[in-house]
XYZ file of C-alpha atoms in Angstrom:
492
model
C -62.889 11.368 -75.920
C -62.072 14.839 -74.677
C -63.162 14.088 -71.126
C -60.202 11.604 -70.563
C -57.887 14.144 -72.007
C -59.086 16.930 -69.755
C -59.016 14.619 -66.809
C -55.487 13.675 -67.718
C -54.489 17.291 -68.037
C -55.978 17.935 -64.669
C -53.968 15.143 -62.957
C -50.813 16.545 -64.641
C -51.401 19.994 -63.247
C -52.058 18.740 -59.708
C -48.890 16.658 -59.759
C -46.639 19.678 -60.722
C -48.203 21.685 -57.937
C -47.458 19.057 -55.370
C -43.830 18.911 -56.521
C -43.551 22.647 -56.357
C -44.955 22.698 -52.832
C -42.539 19.930 -51.639
C -39.560 21.883 -53.140
C -40.636 25.108 -51.455
C -41.018 23.208 -48.078
C -37.430 21.590 -48.574
C -35.854 25.064 -49.228
C -37.660 26.497 -46.219
C -36.367 23.605 -43.946
C -32.723 23.909 -45.369
C -32.808 27.658 -44.761
C -34.082 26.988 -41.158
C -31.402 24.381 -40.580
C -28.703 26.742 -41.870
C -29.720 29.611 -39.602
C -30.002 27.314 -36.563
C -26.849 27.188 -34.403
C -25.744 23.588 -33.443
C -25.732 23.127 -29.731
C -22.299 22.626 -28.262
C -21.779 19.643 -25.827
C -18.727 19.726 -23.713
C -17.543 16.392 -22.091
C -15.244 16.672 -19.007
C -13.253 13.713 -18.009
C -9.785 12.226 -17.413
C -7.561 11.446 -20.297
C -7.212 7.679 -21.022
C -3.409 7.737 -20.704
C -3.729 8.719 -17.027
C -4.885 5.096 -16.479
C -2.076 3.554 -18.503
C 1.374 2.828 -17.004
C 4.151 1.655 -19.280
C 5.809 -0.649 -16.857
C 6.665 -4.001 -18.308
C 9.970 -4.903 -16.512
C 8.787 -5.442 -12.999
C 9.247 -9.205 -12.971
C 12.247 -9.823 -15.073
C 13.896 -6.503 -15.799
C 13.227 -7.153 -19.498
C 10.764 -5.142 -21.519
C 7.974 -7.632 -22.191
C 4.603 -7.001 -23.660
C 1.491 -8.229 -21.653
C 1.164 -11.385 -23.720
C 4.872 -12.187 -23.489
C 4.971 -11.902 -19.622
C 4.577 -15.397 -18.053
C 3.506 -13.820 -14.812
C 0.391 -11.902 -13.814
C 1.301 -8.270 -13.075
C -1.404 -5.859 -12.044
C -0.621 -2.008 -12.259
C -2.572 0.355 -10.060
C -1.996 3.844 -11.571
C -2.112 7.102 -9.589
C -5.383 8.214 -11.273
C -7.191 5.274 -9.850
C -5.996 6.240 -6.375
C -7.225 9.805 -7.019
C -10.605 8.741 -8.352
C -11.278 6.523 -5.338
C -9.871 8.901 -2.717
C -7.531 6.094 -1.537
C -4.696 7.068 0.952
C -3.372 3.672 2.068
C -1.795 0.714 0.257
C -4.273 -1.627 2.007
C -7.229 0.149 0.346
C -5.528 0.092 -3.057
C -4.838 -3.649 -2.968
C -8.607 -4.247 -2.769
C -8.512 -3.712 -6.451
C -6.287 -6.701 -7.081
C -7.789 -10.298 -7.193
C -5.930 -12.774 -5.111
C -4.837 -10.331 -2.442
C -6.519 -9.974 0.938
C -5.699 -7.995 4.186
C -4.263 -9.508 7.313
C -4.137 -8.322 10.969
C -1.182 -5.938 10.353
C -0.091 -5.660 14.000
C -3.315 -4.179 15.199
C -4.001 -2.325 11.945
C -0.878 -0.209 12.037
C 1.268 -1.911 9.222
C 0.806 -3.154 5.645
C 0.026 -6.906 6.033
C -1.622 -8.937 3.302
C -1.915 -12.313 1.713
C -1.074 -12.810 -1.931
C -2.435 -15.980 -3.331
C -2.582 -17.416 0.272
C 0.977 -16.525 1.258
C 1.322 -13.785 3.958
C 3.499 -10.813 3.235
C 4.249 -7.753 5.295
C 7.370 -6.384 3.586
C 6.781 -3.945 0.736
C 9.131 -3.009 -1.999
C 9.862 0.684 -2.926
C 11.332 1.239 -6.322
C 12.729 -2.285 -6.237
C 14.215 -2.021 -2.773
C 12.756 -4.161 0.087
C 11.843 -1.593 2.614
C 12.713 -2.454 6.302
C 10.359 -0.242 8.221
C 6.871 -1.560 8.098
C 3.905 0.853 8.364
C 0.788 1.641 6.425
C 2.137 2.991 3.159
C 0.779 6.494 2.392
C 0.088 6.767 -1.246
C 0.513 10.577 -1.579
C 4.015 10.116 -3.260
C 3.244 6.948 -5.209
C 3.015 7.064 -9.022
C 1.789 3.634 -9.329
C 1.673 0.244 -7.510
C 2.580 -3.101 -9.225
C 1.496 -6.338 -7.832
C 3.195 -9.506 -9.160
C 1.090 -12.596 -8.464
C 3.232 -15.741 -8.463
C 6.961 -16.497 -7.901
C 9.236 -13.493 -8.309
C 12.364 -14.488 -6.376
C 14.740 -14.391 -9.340
C 14.426 -10.587 -9.639
C 13.363 -9.684 -6.027
C 15.257 -12.214 -4.011
C 13.925 -13.562 -0.745
C 10.127 -13.432 -1.232
C 7.275 -15.746 -0.689
C 5.968 -17.571 -3.808
C 2.629 -15.860 -3.535
C 3.921 -12.625 -5.004
C 5.382 -9.071 -4.518
C 3.963 -5.591 -3.983
C 6.244 -2.921 -5.314
C 5.322 0.790 -5.089
C 6.959 3.204 -7.505
C 7.326 6.871 -6.233
C 6.714 10.078 -8.271
C 9.384 11.583 -10.447
C 9.699 14.959 -12.070
C 7.528 15.425 -15.196
C 8.562 16.857 -18.502
C 5.956 19.724 -18.284
C 4.955 21.991 -15.449
C 2.038 20.676 -13.349
C 0.534 21.941 -10.030
C -2.244 19.942 -8.488
C -3.754 19.900 -5.047
C -6.564 18.493 -3.151
C -8.352 19.313 0.146
C -11.202 17.195 1.573
C -13.057 16.573 4.656
C -15.144 13.490 5.455
C -16.871 11.335 8.230
C -15.260 11.048 11.524
C -13.295 14.311 11.134
C -11.150 12.794 8.325
C -9.330 15.906 7.049
C -6.729 15.478 4.129
C -4.686 17.951 2.051
C -2.323 17.219 -0.829
C 0.131 19.381 -2.938
C 1.916 18.041 -5.942
C 4.109 20.387 -7.898
C 6.313 19.355 -10.795
C 8.466 22.056 -12.394
C 11.064 21.903 -15.246
C 14.191 24.066 -14.635
C 15.473 23.839 -18.164
C 15.639 21.308 -20.971
C 17.819 19.075 -18.901
C 16.630 19.336 -15.276
C 13.303 19.292 -13.319
C 12.091 18.858 -9.821
C 8.939 17.699 -8.074
C 7.527 18.480 -4.594
C 4.938 16.314 -2.974
C 3.456 16.994 0.531
C 0.367 15.798 2.357
C -1.222 15.977 5.757
C -3.947 13.805 7.214
C -5.687 13.738 10.521
C -8.728 11.509 11.050
C -10.680 9.694 13.704
C -12.989 6.582 13.442
C -16.203 5.032 14.543
C -13.979 3.228 17.167
C -13.357 4.851 20.631
C -9.868 6.426 21.330
C -8.939 6.315 17.633
C -6.916 9.149 16.052
C -4.591 8.858 13.106
C -2.054 11.464 12.080
C 0.074 11.229 8.883
C 2.415 13.653 7.248
C 4.445 13.259 4.128
C 7.030 15.411 2.368
C 9.002 14.367 -0.649
C 11.334 15.936 -3.028
C 12.792 14.518 -6.277
C 15.150 15.962 -8.916
C 16.072 14.781 -12.428
C 19.066 15.816 -14.517
C 19.834 14.719 -18.095
C 23.577 14.713 -18.127
C 23.427 13.904 -21.950
C 20.953 12.185 -24.307
C 22.147 8.957 -23.067
C 22.765 9.547 -19.278
C 20.303 10.555 -16.633
C 20.580 11.037 -12.796
C 17.496 10.909 -10.440
C 17.722 12.082 -6.786
C 14.887 11.734 -4.271
C 14.270 12.062 -0.516
C 11.147 11.367 1.412
C 10.085 11.904 4.982
C 7.078 10.444 6.628
C 5.760 10.838 10.080
C 2.814 8.722 11.165
C 0.870 7.962 14.399
C -2.058 5.597 14.769
C -3.665 3.499 17.446
C -3.014 -0.180 17.844
C -6.394 -1.724 17.745
C -6.756 -5.570 18.025
C -10.464 -5.557 17.215
C -12.884 -7.784 18.975
C -13.007 -11.138 20.720
C -14.383 -14.556 19.797
C -15.149 -16.940 22.656
C -16.092 -20.716 22.602
C -19.897 -21.486 22.693
C -21.814 -24.610 22.277
C -21.994 -23.826 18.597
C -18.288 -22.974 18.143
C -16.602 -19.744 18.398
C -18.737 -16.543 18.271
C -17.952 -12.844 18.478
C -18.763 -11.272 21.894
C -20.284 -8.224 20.355
C -23.220 -10.450 19.042
C -23.427 -12.561 22.157
C -23.515 -9.584 24.657
C -24.972 -6.860 22.386
C -21.784 -4.748 22.590
C -21.506 -1.760 20.234
C -18.728 -2.065 17.512
C -17.474 1.389 18.710
C -16.217 -0.138 22.004
C -12.417 -0.971 22.023
C -11.227 -3.810 24.312
C -7.669 -2.336 24.278
C -6.651 0.866 26.117
C -6.611 4.574 25.169
C -2.815 4.769 25.241
C -2.251 2.056 22.692
C -0.275 3.560 19.780
C 2.249 3.074 17.129
C 4.297 5.986 15.815
C 7.057 6.143 13.322
C 9.602 8.626 11.699
C 10.852 7.432 8.359
C 13.381 8.927 5.916
C 14.445 7.452 2.499
C 17.073 8.931 0.255
C 17.774 7.431 -3.172
C 19.958 8.087 -6.243
C 19.614 6.444 -9.529
C 22.097 6.615 -12.532
C 20.852 5.443 -15.844
C 22.830 5.164 -19.019
C 22.028 3.783 -22.513
C 25.199 2.438 -24.332
C 23.315 2.070 -27.638
C 19.900 1.267 -28.864
C 20.067 -2.160 -27.421
C 22.044 -2.060 -24.236
C 21.499 0.083 -21.093
C 22.290 -0.038 -17.334
C 20.721 1.331 -14.201
C 22.522 1.741 -10.859
C 20.520 2.480 -7.774
C 21.775 3.448 -4.349
C 19.414 4.174 -1.320
C 19.603 4.744 2.405
C 16.776 4.247 4.884
C 16.626 5.617 8.447
C 13.623 5.249 10.814
C 12.702 5.533 14.526
C 9.489 3.854 15.902
C 7.641 3.141 19.157
C 4.728 0.948 19.987
C 2.769 0.227 23.179
C -0.167 -2.093 23.647
C -2.232 -3.847 26.221
C -1.902 -7.184 24.532
C -4.828 -9.494 25.090
C -3.524 -12.771 26.935
C -6.668 -14.639 27.563
C -10.453 -14.453 27.409
C -12.222 -15.696 30.462
C -15.930 -16.881 30.415
C -17.534 -17.354 33.756
C -20.979 -17.873 35.073
C -23.033 -15.132 36.688
C -22.237 -16.350 40.134
C -18.556 -17.116 39.563
C -16.117 -15.774 42.229
C -15.190 -12.562 40.376
C -16.340 -9.284 41.832
C -18.116 -6.667 39.711
C -14.965 -4.532 39.685
C -12.922 -7.465 38.095
C -11.071 -8.972 41.025
C -10.927 -12.724 41.994
C -12.839 -13.547 45.152
C -11.358 -16.934 45.841
C -9.800 -19.335 43.374
C -9.504 -18.763 39.596
C -12.536 -19.938 37.809
C -12.304 -23.102 35.714
C -14.078 -23.577 32.448
C -14.766 -21.006 29.797
C -17.685 -21.901 27.479
C -20.394 -19.346 26.908
C -23.605 -21.400 27.204
C -25.907 -19.097 29.245
C -27.072 -15.514 28.377
C -26.045 -14.539 31.895
C -22.400 -15.565 31.456
C -19.817 -12.857 31.810
C -16.625 -12.329 29.661
C -13.463 -10.836 31.077
C -10.054 -10.144 29.389
C -6.647 -10.821 30.890
C -4.316 -8.227 29.251
C -0.608 -7.286 29.689
C 1.236 -4.135 28.925
C 4.353 -4.277 26.562
C 5.889 -2.710 23.558
C 8.977 -2.019 21.556
C 10.552 1.291 22.443
C 13.373 3.280 20.661
C 13.322 0.885 17.702
C 15.900 2.154 15.202
C 16.597 1.042 11.799
C 19.396 1.900 9.322
C 19.483 0.124 5.915
C 21.815 0.535 2.950
C 20.746 -0.599 -0.542
C 22.508 -1.227 -3.885
C 20.776 -2.379 -7.059
C 22.314 -2.888 -10.497
C 20.379 -3.848 -13.647
C 21.857 -4.238 -17.084
C 19.473 -5.000 -20.071
C 20.209 -5.748 -23.740
C 19.369 -7.723 -26.788
C 21.154 -10.009 -29.258
C 20.345 -12.514 -32.038
C 21.459 -16.080 -32.690
C 20.578 -16.775 -36.255
C 16.742 -16.171 -36.623
C 16.097 -16.249 -32.805
C 16.005 -12.977 -31.064
C 16.932 -12.748 -27.385
C 16.402 -10.097 -24.684
C 18.430 -10.372 -21.580
C 18.708 -8.652 -18.150
C 21.187 -9.412 -15.391
C 22.361 -7.622 -12.284
C 22.759 -7.858 -8.580
C 21.461 -6.369 -5.269
C 22.915 -5.773 -1.856
C 21.122 -4.885 1.399
C 22.616 -4.218 4.777
C 20.293 -3.706 7.726
C 20.975 -2.805 11.349
C 18.051 -2.615 13.892
C 17.799 -2.208 17.711
C 15.148 -1.826 20.289
C 14.197 -2.057 23.930
C 11.310 -4.349 24.734
C 9.375 -2.951 27.746
C 6.925 -4.760 29.881
C 4.421 -3.336 32.390
C 1.664 -4.544 34.758
C -1.047 -7.164 33.792
C -4.838 -7.212 34.343
C -4.351 -10.419 36.461
C -7.310 -10.100 38.670
C -5.199 -9.648 41.737
C -3.080 -6.430 41.548
C -5.106 -5.011 38.536
C -8.745 -5.828 37.841
C -9.618 -7.912 34.925
C -11.134 -6.101 31.912
C -14.932 -6.469 31.911
C -16.115 -6.487 28.369
C -19.716 -5.605 29.291
C -18.790 -2.777 31.614
C -15.365 -1.447 30.120
C -13.092 0.188 32.694
C -9.652 1.246 31.363
C -7.559 0.734 34.489
C -4.383 -0.544 33.143
C -1.591 1.975 33.537
C 0.737 2.806 30.673
C 3.645 3.436 33.281
C 6.859 1.524 32.694
C 10.560 2.053 33.051
C 13.312 1.516 30.675
C 15.943 1.394 33.371
C 17.919 -1.780 33.093
C 15.988 -2.890 29.958
C 18.452 -4.576 27.625
C 18.883 -3.399 23.927
C 18.057 -6.204 21.498
C 19.808 -5.890 18.153
C 19.195 -7.415 14.824
C 21.594 -7.362 11.736
C 20.966 -8.790 8.257
C 22.999 -8.757 5.135
C 21.686 -9.836 1.768
C 23.599 -10.394 -1.494
C 22.212 -11.586 -4.694
C 22.823 -11.844 -8.519
C 20.499 -12.942 -11.363
C 20.121 -13.534 -15.079
C 16.907 -13.458 -17.089
C 16.842 -14.348 -20.819
C 13.660 -14.156 -22.966
C 13.964 -15.961 -26.430
C 11.422 -15.381 -29.295
C 11.402 -18.891 -30.673
C 8.492 -18.010 -33.027
C 6.020 -15.201 -33.529
C 3.733 -17.011 -31.030
C 6.085 -18.911 -28.824
C 8.583 -17.491 -26.268
C 10.816 -18.982 -23.621
C 11.817 -17.286 -20.440
C 14.775 -18.674 -18.446
C 16.254 -17.242 -15.241
C 18.630 -18.134 -12.489
C 19.553 -16.319 -9.212
C 22.258 -16.761 -6.491
C 21.403 -15.399 -3.038
C 23.257 -15.275 0.220
C 21.865 -14.083 3.543
C 23.492 -13.644 6.885
C 21.372 -12.726 9.862
C 22.440 -12.076 13.590
C 20.005 -11.493 16.368
C 21.227 -10.630 19.933
C 18.851 -10.690 22.992
C 20.893 -9.994 26.161
C 18.154 -11.090 28.530
C 16.876 -14.134 26.421
C 17.331 -16.520 29.440
C 15.704 -14.299 31.961
């Protein structure tokens, strides 16, 4: 009888010892944890608000939430541009579904399709910019792309949509940022962005950038300079004045790309047919488009009360541009024994035909020199927008109405030079390029073509909240356009 009791006592002693050991181990581990310093992890990134743009009145002028807006509006913020090192609007629009690039006058201008409709006019702070070039994004706060009809607010636009760039304005806090980078093909870029409050009521911002780059293509050099100054002054808690001025200078080659010729299998690119490197240009080294562009703007904003406000915008645009190109007239496909000498001259009659059906066939280009010289543009703008809200019984309404005016005057001289006709100037041999076309021309006696256009419009938009889930947007616009074009030598 004692043996079980002794055995039981032995078990009890062993159990207490185990508990004591476990408690001692826990105390040691706790002390070790308390003495151990927790490793600090630092996460570096961009604040989320840098990717959020509070712009909800692009289409209607009414402050609408995303789900209330009946149109698809895509916002491309500045931070996205900085993250991807984008410098042109064409590159930025690759982020927007339903938008694709077009030719763009040999790659020198903004030109794109929005939902299948071609558009080369870009809006700037709601103003339809007259001068067309590749928009430099250095001074752009964000880009808004409206996909679908937007003519009630913007006037004479294609139903595919609108691209509107919004420029940088002074910030509430001091900020200085800059960037310098160097990439492939001697692509050098530098940017300075400085925003500075003067006092509680005023601030200014300076943005400047320079870029010089080449390309994998021959005779390709791009030069772009931008300088912009903006100023903000709060006259009172309800009234604000914004002033801005921007100057851009840009020069880039006019490159028409490659050539497709008819074959027995349809049209095919000559680079693949004749094993021609993509770097070779079929134009000429002197082809170029350059532009000097200035844009001044003043905006007066006033809040009458918590519901009603008004914004008046005035702007003036002035630019000078020149372009010169050896425009391709015709691609000529001939047999190896065709009556065309190796240096590109006809030896006898002009060859007939033009289908590439033998590896020994040769391809020539017939080109002509022309260009718009001394193109000048002067445009005046006026935009007025009034927004407010009112109720009719249980139904709440938000309304915007206003008008816009645009007066444009342009002039140019259209110059023509010699042609690679195979008689006086040799044809351009695609397989053995020889750039013999001269860029010499004379403006003596060349008439001045003039273009004037005057646009006037007024609109009203009303958004009614019928229920918590159902809203109705109604809009109407009146537009009037008067255009005059004068070509003195039209019949020549």
